[in-house]
Short mmCIF file of C-alpha atoms and ligand atoms in Angstrom, two decimals:
data_model
loop_
_atom_site.label_atom_id
_atom_site.label_comp_id
_atom_site.label_asym_id
_atom_site.label_seq_id
_atom_site.Cartn_x
_atom_site.Cartn_y
_atom_site.Cartn_z
CA UNK A 23 109.60 73.66 -9.99
CA UNK A 24 112.11 76.64 -10.21
CA UNK A 25 114.19 76.95 -6.70
CA UNK A 26 115.80 80.24 -4.96
CA UNK A 27 119.54 80.12 -6.18
CA UNK A 28 122.14 78.20 -3.81
CA UNK A 29 122.80 80.38 -0.41
CA UNK A 30 119.79 82.65 -0.82
CA UNK A 31 116.71 82.69 1.34
CA UNK A 32 113.29 83.79 1.46
CA UNK A 33 112.30 85.83 4.34
CA UNK A 34 108.55 84.54 4.94
CA UNK A 35 105.89 86.79 6.17
CA UNK A 36 105.84 84.34 9.67
CA UNK A 37 109.69 85.50 9.95
CA UNK A 38 109.95 89.18 8.55
CA UNK A 39 108.53 90.75 11.51
CA UNK A 40 111.78 89.71 13.58
CA UNK A 41 113.71 90.85 10.92
CA UNK A 42 112.08 94.47 10.96
CA UNK A 43 112.32 94.05 14.81
CA UNK A 44 115.81 94.05 15.11
CA UNK A 45 116.52 96.73 12.15
CA UNK A 46 113.96 99.15 13.86
CA UNK A 47 115.82 98.68 17.39
CA UNK A 48 119.27 98.69 15.80
CA UNK A 49 118.25 101.82 14.03
CA UNK A 50 117.12 103.62 17.17
CA UNK A 51 120.62 102.59 18.82
CA UNK A 52 122.64 103.80 15.63
CA UNK A 53 120.82 107.38 15.26
CA UNK A 54 120.99 107.72 19.06
CA UNK A 55 124.92 108.00 18.52
CA UNK A 56 124.44 110.35 15.55
CA UNK A 57 124.42 108.00 12.56
CA UNK A 58 122.54 108.56 9.50
CA UNK A 59 121.31 106.09 7.00
CA UNK A 60 123.02 105.72 3.29
CA UNK A 61 122.23 103.84 0.65
CA UNK A 62 124.88 102.69 -2.19
CA UNK A 63 123.97 100.98 -5.63
CA UNK A 64 123.98 96.88 -5.20
CA UNK A 65 126.18 96.77 -8.03
CA UNK A 66 129.66 99.33 -8.42
CA UNK A 67 132.02 98.78 -11.14
CA UNK A 68 134.50 95.65 -10.11
CA UNK A 69 137.95 98.10 -9.97
CA UNK A 70 136.05 99.48 -6.64
CA UNK A 71 136.57 96.22 -4.58
CA UNK A 72 139.64 95.21 -6.50
CA UNK A 73 141.44 98.29 -5.12
CA UNK A 74 139.01 98.72 -1.76
CA UNK A 75 138.82 95.30 -0.59
CA UNK A 76 142.33 94.14 -2.33
CA UNK A 77 142.72 91.76 -5.20
CA UNK A 78 144.68 89.44 -2.84
CA UNK A 79 141.57 88.80 -0.78
CA UNK A 80 139.40 85.80 -0.76
CA UNK A 81 136.69 87.97 -1.16
CA UNK A 82 138.10 89.32 -4.46
CA UNK A 83 139.88 86.59 -6.12
CA UNK A 84 137.46 83.94 -5.08
CA UNK A 85 133.80 85.36 -3.86
CA UNK A 86 132.61 88.27 -5.86
CA UNK A 87 130.03 88.01 -8.53
CA UNK A 88 131.35 89.62 -11.45
CA UNK A 89 130.13 90.06 -15.04
CA UNK A 90 130.21 92.25 -18.34
CA UNK A 91 127.14 94.37 -18.87
CA UNK A 92 125.81 95.26 -21.96
CA UNK A 93 127.99 98.18 -22.34
CA UNK A 94 131.27 95.60 -21.74
CA UNK A 95 131.89 97.42 -18.63
CA UNK A 96 132.94 95.10 -15.44
CA UNK A 97 130.80 95.20 -12.75
CA UNK A 98 130.22 93.50 -9.44
CA UNK A 99 127.29 92.92 -6.76
CA UNK A 100 128.71 94.27 -3.63
CA UNK A 101 130.29 91.99 -1.26
CA UNK A 102 130.28 94.36 1.75
CA UNK A 103 129.31 97.44 2.11
CA UNK A 104 132.33 99.86 3.04
CA UNK A 105 134.17 100.33 -0.36
CA UNK A 106 130.89 101.65 -1.66
CA UNK A 107 130.20 103.90 1.00
CA UNK A 108 133.58 105.66 1.11
CA UNK A 109 133.12 105.48 -2.54
CA UNK A 110 129.92 107.67 -2.53
CA UNK A 111 131.50 109.90 0.86
CA UNK A 112 134.11 111.16 -1.90
CA UNK A 113 132.16 111.30 -5.19
CA UNK A 114 129.61 113.54 -3.07
CA UNK A 115 132.31 115.75 -2.11
CA UNK A 116 131.06 114.55 1.44
CA UNK A 117 134.48 115.78 2.84
CA UNK A 118 133.17 119.33 3.37
CA UNK A 119 130.70 118.23 5.52
CA UNK A 120 130.86 118.59 9.23
CA UNK A 121 133.46 115.88 10.47
CA UNK A 122 133.06 112.91 11.30
CA UNK A 123 130.26 111.77 9.13
CA UNK A 124 128.89 108.95 10.84
CA UNK A 125 126.61 106.81 8.38
CA UNK A 126 124.69 103.61 8.44
CA UNK A 127 123.07 101.33 6.19
CA UNK A 128 121.31 98.18 5.76
CA UNK A 129 121.97 96.32 2.78
CA UNK A 130 122.04 93.24 0.94
CA UNK A 131 125.83 91.73 0.08
CA UNK A 132 126.47 89.14 -2.19
CA UNK A 133 129.62 86.60 -2.06
CA UNK A 134 130.26 83.46 -3.99
CA UNK A 135 130.84 81.70 -0.71
CA UNK A 136 131.09 77.61 0.33
CA UNK A 137 127.26 77.51 1.39
CA UNK A 138 127.24 76.21 5.17
CA UNK A 139 125.61 77.25 8.20
CA UNK A 140 125.80 81.33 8.78
CA UNK A 141 127.27 81.43 5.62
CA UNK A 142 125.04 82.40 2.90
CA UNK A 143 125.70 83.94 -0.71
CA UNK A 144 123.10 86.64 -0.19
CA UNK A 145 123.22 87.90 3.23
CA UNK A 146 122.08 91.15 4.78
CA UNK A 147 124.56 93.64 7.01
CA UNK A 148 123.67 96.25 9.43
CA UNK A 149 126.85 98.39 9.31
CA UNK A 150 128.13 101.45 10.71
CA UNK A 151 130.93 103.92 9.11
CA UNK A 152 132.96 106.71 11.02
CA UNK A 153 134.53 109.04 8.67
CA UNK A 154 136.83 111.90 9.33
CA UNK A 155 138.58 110.95 12.52
CA UNK A 156 141.71 109.55 13.60
CA UNK A 157 140.96 109.66 17.57
CA UNK A 158 140.67 106.35 19.63
CA UNK A 159 137.61 107.86 21.15
CA UNK A 160 136.07 106.98 17.62
CA UNK A 161 137.01 103.75 18.13
CA UNK A 162 135.27 103.15 21.60
CA UNK A 163 132.17 104.76 20.85
CA UNK A 164 131.92 102.46 17.61
CA UNK A 165 132.78 99.35 20.24
CA UNK A 166 130.29 100.51 22.65
CA UNK A 167 127.80 100.93 20.34
CA UNK A 168 128.16 97.41 18.71
CA UNK A 169 128.12 95.58 22.06
CA UNK A 170 125.02 97.80 22.90
CA UNK A 171 123.55 96.22 19.47
CA UNK A 172 124.43 93.12 20.78
CA UNK A 173 123.37 93.38 24.04
CA UNK A 174 119.92 94.57 23.15
CA UNK A 175 119.13 91.16 21.32
CA UNK A 176 119.74 89.62 24.44
CA UNK A 177 122.49 86.95 22.69
CA UNK A 178 124.10 84.99 25.11
CA UNK A 179 127.85 83.36 24.78
CA UNK A 180 128.73 86.43 22.31
CA UNK A 181 132.49 87.70 23.26
CA UNK A 182 134.63 90.91 22.13
CA UNK A 183 137.61 90.15 20.06
CA UNK A 184 139.56 93.07 19.37
CA UNK A 185 143.49 93.58 18.26
CA UNK A 186 145.45 95.94 16.49
CA UNK A 187 147.26 95.56 13.02
CA UNK A 188 149.23 98.46 13.06
CA UNK A 189 149.98 101.09 10.01
CA UNK A 190 152.22 100.65 7.02
CA UNK A 191 154.63 101.49 8.89
CA UNK A 192 154.94 99.09 11.54
CA UNK A 193 153.81 96.48 8.76
CA UNK A 194 156.55 96.89 6.82
CA UNK A 195 159.26 95.15 9.31
CA UNK A 196 156.34 93.01 10.66
CA UNK A 197 155.97 91.43 6.97
CA UNK A 198 159.37 90.87 7.06
CA UNK A 199 159.01 88.80 10.09
CA UNK A 200 156.48 86.72 8.91
CA UNK A 201 158.03 86.43 5.27
CA UNK A 202 161.12 85.07 7.13
CA UNK A 203 158.79 82.50 9.64
CA UNK A 204 156.42 81.39 6.26
CA UNK A 205 159.34 81.26 3.57
CA UNK A 206 160.86 78.36 6.06
CA UNK A 207 158.11 76.25 4.58
CA UNK A 208 156.60 78.01 1.87
CA UNK A 209 156.82 75.09 -0.54
CA UNK A 210 153.96 73.34 1.90
CA UNK A 211 151.36 75.81 1.84
CA UNK A 212 148.72 76.17 -0.75
CA UNK A 213 148.73 77.54 -4.09
CA UNK A 214 147.04 80.51 -3.56
CA UNK A 215 149.05 81.15 0.19
CA UNK A 216 152.10 80.53 -2.53
CA UNK A 217 150.69 83.52 -4.52
CA UNK A 218 150.24 85.84 -1.95
CA UNK A 219 153.88 85.54 -0.47
CA UNK A 220 155.25 88.11 -2.39
CA UNK A 221 152.64 90.50 -2.40
CA UNK A 222 150.81 90.28 0.79
CA UNK A 223 152.13 87.78 3.37
CA UNK A 224 149.66 88.89 6.31
CA UNK A 225 146.42 87.27 3.67
CA UNK A 226 148.34 84.23 4.53
CA UNK A 227 147.47 83.91 8.52
CA UNK A 228 143.69 84.13 7.06
CA UNK A 229 143.95 81.20 4.63
CA UNK A 230 141.22 78.60 5.82
CA UNK A 231 142.93 75.38 4.48
CA UNK A 232 143.80 73.21 7.50
CA UNK A 233 147.20 72.49 6.22
CA UNK A 234 148.16 76.07 5.83
CA UNK A 235 146.36 76.98 9.11
CA UNK A 236 149.18 73.86 11.00
CA UNK A 237 151.66 75.84 9.38
CA UNK A 238 151.09 79.19 11.11
CA UNK A 239 150.66 78.05 14.21
CA UNK A 240 153.89 80.08 16.04
CA UNK A 241 153.90 83.01 13.61
CA UNK A 242 155.38 86.64 14.79
CA UNK A 243 152.30 88.61 16.24
CA UNK A 244 151.96 91.89 14.70
CA UNK A 245 151.09 93.58 18.38
CA UNK A 246 154.99 92.71 19.02
CA UNK A 247 156.22 95.05 15.92
CA UNK A 248 153.54 97.77 16.46
CA UNK A 249 154.58 101.35 16.36
CA UNK A 250 154.91 103.87 19.31
CA UNK A 251 151.83 106.03 17.77
CA UNK A 252 149.61 102.22 17.08
CA UNK A 253 150.84 100.72 20.44
CA UNK A 254 149.54 103.99 22.21
CA UNK A 255 146.58 104.54 20.23
CA UNK A 256 145.53 100.28 21.05
CA UNK A 257 146.35 101.27 24.81
CA UNK A 258 144.00 104.26 24.87
CA UNK A 259 141.49 102.01 23.38
CA UNK A 260 141.91 99.27 25.80
CA UNK A 261 141.96 101.75 28.53
CA UNK A 262 139.04 103.49 27.96
CA UNK A 263 136.74 99.64 27.21
CA UNK A 264 137.95 99.11 30.57
CA UNK A 265 136.71 102.22 31.97
CA UNK A 266 133.68 101.53 30.10
CA UNK A 267 133.12 97.72 31.45
CA UNK A 268 133.32 96.64 28.58
CA UNK A 269 134.91 92.99 28.25
CA UNK A 270 137.22 92.23 25.85
CA UNK A 271 139.71 89.68 24.42
CA UNK A 272 143.11 90.42 22.92
CA UNK A 273 143.15 88.19 20.00
CA UNK A 274 146.37 88.50 18.61
CA UNK A 275 145.41 86.06 15.81
CA UNK A 276 142.55 88.85 13.67
CA UNK A 277 144.04 90.25 10.68
CA UNK A 278 140.56 90.65 9.14
CA UNK A 279 139.48 89.17 5.35
CA UNK A 280 139.82 92.48 3.86
CA UNK A 281 142.85 94.51 3.20
CA UNK A 282 141.95 98.36 3.99
CA UNK A 283 142.17 97.86 7.71
CA UNK A 284 144.74 99.76 9.91
CA UNK A 285 145.07 99.56 13.97
CA UNK A 286 142.26 98.70 15.62
CA UNK A 287 140.03 95.65 14.33
CA UNK A 288 137.61 93.37 16.17
CA UNK A 289 135.24 90.75 15.97
CA UNK A 290 132.06 89.79 17.95
CA UNK A 291 132.25 86.07 18.11
CA UNK A 292 129.03 83.58 19.40
CA UNK A 293 130.74 81.09 21.29
CA UNK A 294 127.90 79.04 20.67
CA UNK A 295 127.32 78.91 17.52
CA UNK A 296 130.69 79.22 16.29
CA UNK A 297 130.96 82.52 14.21
CA UNK A 298 131.15 86.23 13.66
CA UNK A 299 128.15 88.23 14.35
CA UNK A 300 129.64 91.87 13.85
CA UNK A 301 132.99 92.55 12.90
CA UNK A 302 135.09 95.55 12.10
CA UNK A 303 138.12 98.10 12.32
CA UNK A 304 139.82 101.19 11.34
CA UNK A 305 141.01 101.77 7.66
CA UNK A 306 142.76 104.78 7.85
CA UNK A 307 144.00 104.33 4.17
CA UNK A 308 140.94 103.77 2.21
CA UNK A 309 139.63 107.27 1.22
CA UNK A 310 142.97 108.01 0.17
CA UNK A 311 143.43 104.60 -1.62
CA UNK A 312 139.95 105.44 -3.43
CA UNK A 313 141.09 108.71 -4.72
CA UNK A 314 140.25 111.27 -2.01
CA UNK A 315 142.09 113.13 0.71
CA UNK A 316 143.45 111.48 3.48
CA UNK A 317 140.70 110.35 5.64
CA UNK A 318 141.12 108.41 8.75
CA UNK A 319 137.99 106.42 9.50
CA UNK A 320 136.64 103.41 10.98
CA UNK A 321 133.64 101.02 10.82
CA UNK A 322 131.96 97.82 11.19
CA UNK A 323 129.14 95.57 9.83
CA UNK A 324 127.04 93.17 11.61
CA UNK A 325 125.63 90.13 10.09
CA UNK A 326 121.84 90.14 9.94
CA UNK A 327 121.28 86.56 9.15
CA UNK A 328 123.39 85.56 12.07
CA UNK A 329 121.86 87.89 14.42
CA UNK A 330 118.88 86.71 13.77
CA UNK A 331 119.22 82.87 13.60
CA UNK A 332 120.68 82.97 16.96
CA UNK A 333 118.21 85.76 18.12
CA UNK A 334 115.33 83.28 16.89
CA UNK A 335 117.13 80.29 19.13
CA UNK A 336 116.91 82.57 22.40
CA UNK A 337 114.06 85.13 22.04
CA UNK A 338 110.24 84.67 22.85
CA UNK A 339 109.24 87.45 24.20
CA UNK A 340 106.58 89.34 24.09
CA UNK A 341 108.12 92.08 22.53
CA UNK A 342 109.02 90.44 19.42
CA UNK A 343 105.42 89.00 18.38
CA UNK A 344 103.47 88.51 14.77
CA UNK A 345 100.94 91.47 14.75
CA UNK A 346 97.50 89.98 15.48
CA UNK A 347 93.99 91.99 14.28
CA UNK A 348 92.57 94.10 16.82
CA UNK A 349 88.91 93.44 15.66
CA UNK A 350 87.81 91.17 13.00
CA UNK A 351 84.33 92.54 11.48
CA UNK A 352 81.88 89.88 9.87
CA UNK A 353 78.98 90.79 8.17
CA UNK A 354 75.94 89.60 7.13
CA UNK A 355 74.04 90.41 3.92
CA UNK A 356 75.03 93.60 1.61
CA UNK A 357 73.88 96.73 3.53
CA UNK A 358 76.24 95.57 6.66
CA UNK A 359 78.63 95.39 3.77
CA UNK A 360 78.95 98.44 2.58
CA UNK A 361 78.70 99.75 6.28
CA UNK A 362 81.71 97.54 7.57
CA UNK A 363 83.73 98.59 4.44
CA UNK A 364 83.31 102.36 5.67
CA UNK A 365 83.98 101.68 9.52
CA UNK A 366 86.68 99.17 8.85
CA UNK A 367 88.70 102.25 6.98
CA UNK A 368 88.04 104.73 9.58
CA UNK A 369 89.10 102.11 12.38
CA UNK A 370 92.32 101.60 9.83
CA UNK A 371 92.94 105.43 9.75
CA UNK A 372 92.77 105.13 13.40
CA UNK A 373 96.11 102.60 13.47
CA UNK A 374 93.78 99.90 14.38
CA UNK A 375 94.73 96.46 12.69
CA UNK A 376 90.99 95.35 11.11
CA UNK A 377 90.58 92.31 9.11
CA UNK A 378 87.13 91.70 6.91
CA UNK A 379 86.05 89.37 4.90
CA UNK A 380 87.47 89.34 1.06
CA UNK A 381 86.92 86.25 0.03
CA UNK A 382 83.14 86.08 0.06
CA UNK A 383 83.41 83.56 3.08
CA UNK A 384 80.28 82.16 4.64
CA UNK A 385 79.48 83.26 8.66
CA UNK A 386 80.63 80.20 9.88
CA UNK A 387 84.15 80.40 7.61
CA UNK A 388 84.43 83.66 8.50
CA UNK A 389 84.54 82.79 12.02
CA UNK A 390 86.75 80.25 11.87
CA UNK A 391 89.27 82.58 10.18
CA UNK A 392 89.01 85.18 12.77
CA UNK A 393 89.95 82.31 14.91
CA UNK A 394 92.80 81.04 13.57
CA UNK A 395 94.50 84.99 12.59
CA UNK A 396 93.86 84.99 16.72
CA UNK A 397 92.03 88.38 16.53
CA UNK A 398 91.62 90.05 19.72
CA UNK A 399 88.27 91.17 19.35
CA UNK A 400 85.18 90.35 16.84
CA UNK A 401 82.06 92.32 15.86
CA UNK A 402 79.31 90.22 13.74
CA UNK A 403 77.33 93.26 11.62
CA UNK A 404 73.76 92.96 10.41
CA UNK A 405 71.28 95.00 8.51
CA UNK A 406 69.69 95.36 12.30
CA UNK A 407 73.10 96.76 14.11
CA UNK A 408 73.45 98.92 11.13
CA UNK A 409 70.18 100.63 11.66
CA UNK A 410 70.08 100.71 15.38
CA UNK A 411 73.84 102.05 15.39
CA UNK A 412 74.88 99.27 17.76
CA UNK A 413 76.52 95.93 18.04
CA UNK A 414 78.18 93.45 20.27
CA UNK A 415 81.81 93.16 20.53
CA UNK A 416 83.46 89.92 21.89
CA UNK A 417 86.67 89.51 23.47
CA UNK A 418 88.47 86.81 22.15
CA UNK A 419 90.52 85.94 25.13
CA UNK A 420 87.66 85.92 27.86
CA UNK A 421 84.72 84.98 25.71
CA UNK A 422 82.83 88.60 27.10
CA UNK A 423 80.41 90.17 25.19
CA UNK A 424 79.80 94.40 25.25
CA UNK A 425 77.72 96.49 23.55
CA UNK A 426 78.97 99.50 21.42
CA UNK A 427 77.74 102.08 19.59
CA UNK A 428 79.07 101.72 15.60
CA UNK A 429 81.13 104.72 16.29
CA UNK A 430 85.06 104.70 15.82
CA UNK A 431 85.59 106.63 19.15
CA UNK A 432 83.30 104.01 21.02
CA UNK A 433 84.59 101.25 19.48
CA UNK A 434 88.19 101.94 20.13
CA UNK A 435 87.19 102.51 24.01
CA UNK A 436 86.11 99.02 23.93
CA UNK A 437 88.87 97.58 22.54
CA UNK A 438 91.64 99.44 24.57
P1 LIG B 64 133.39 91.26 6.98
O1 LIG B 64 134.06 90.72 8.35
O2 LIG B 64 133.49 90.56 5.58
O3 LIG B 64 133.06 92.63 6.99
O4 LIG B 64 131.49 90.96 7.36
C1 LIG B 64 130.98 91.54 8.38
C2 LIG B 64 130.24 90.79 8.85
O5 LIG B 64 128.80 90.39 8.04
C3 LIG B 64 130.58 89.24 9.57
O6 LIG B 64 131.19 89.16 10.70
C4 LIG B 64 129.47 88.24 9.45
O7 LIG B 64 128.52 88.30 10.53
C5 LIG B 64 128.53 88.90 8.08
N1 LIG B 64 128.60 87.89 7.04
C6 LIG B 64 130.07 88.07 6.21
N2 LIG B 64 130.11 87.64 5.55
C7 LIG B 64 128.60 86.49 5.25
C8 LIG B 64 128.15 85.74 4.80
N3 LIG B 64 128.60 84.81 3.86
N4 LIG B 64 127.23 84.98 5.50
C9 LIG B 64 126.24 85.55 6.22
N5 LIG B 64 126.89 86.43 6.63
C10 LIG B 64 127.94 87.09 6.60
C11 LIG B 64 132.75 93.76 6.43
O8 LIG B 64 132.04 93.53 5.66
C12 LIG B 64 133.21 94.99 6.35
N6 LIG B 64 132.96 95.95 5.54
C13 LIG B 64 132.69 95.55 8.09
C14 LIG B 64 133.66 97.02 8.28
C15 LIG B 64 132.61 98.12 8.12
N7 LIG B 64 134.48 97.23 8.47
C16 LIG B 64 134.57 98.52 8.58
N8 LIG B 64 133.49 98.75 8.03
#
């Protein structure tokens, strides 16, 4: 039997309604903040991610699904959404729109990861990007919205960690200090870290190797090197979050795994699961890096697979239930069968969920199926009922039976 590729999953009907619920609720919140949907290609030119995400990141060096297409072009399945969204922003001249541009997306991403709990090779993100504002107020609005989305799903034990990783100006001094610290033990670091030492020493802080993590203990922290502007920006963000009573923890260890970040970075971490559910930050240099005008921006992405894994654990609410048939209509004989088809069509047009037999089942098997499907009401129609224009309708929960005329309006009244 052919099996699905490692790190992918089938989202079956018994579960997909939860995904639909999460997407619907998240979308409501995103749109209340003025975000509009954007959809970008699943694959892009590889160069977009090399330049956007950064060629010394794990994502680019180790995790991309890259291949040559039949025209010998290097193509990559998107490992994240921001680079593609920014490319679309530039390519479609969106800078001429009223600023800022707020966009959301729900898209699958692809990373060749070591598969483990909460870490897949195909996974879905719900993301939001605000392009065209340098103000700390955008950081605050975005973090508050992210907090609202997380809280909407009643997930316990999620904490917000924030940090600032400064701008290229403060980073210069910081990188010197970092190189001095790491340089003392560089021989003991892994091969990847050694190659990153000259080009991008901050990436070494993001290394997942146990030995490198140990060596990184006590490394200088960027917060001590922030320039005046970055420092003021961070103070403003913190103050505004406090005013809005959004709890946060400063985690000077957050460097993020993608190169485009500047200033504010943040992660919503599930303490119970031990992984990050939503993460993001400012990326003030990315639009320019990808060929646009200097345009400041900030965004986040939520790992939908992770959110749903936790959501399933803690939520058994009525609101999130698989839909049950409002009415099962069984028929006896050809005349009734035709009448049932017409009636079912009319009821469905009125947005009722109607089931009828499409398997040529016996009456006994039909009733059994209606029961298995947890139909709320049951109606049996034969020729007599059709001729009389009336039938009995049974409430499957109470067992109560009432007589109804075979008119859409009357049936709806009975069901409601
Ligand atoms: P990221 O931190 O790489 O950021 O991913 C964001 C979220 O996607 C993670 O916090 C996690 O919940 C989920 N995620 C990442 N990798 C996996 C995986 N292999 N399996 C399951 N879930 C995963 C970004 O992607 C940035 N583009 C976010 C952003 C938007 N920054 C600014 N704008």
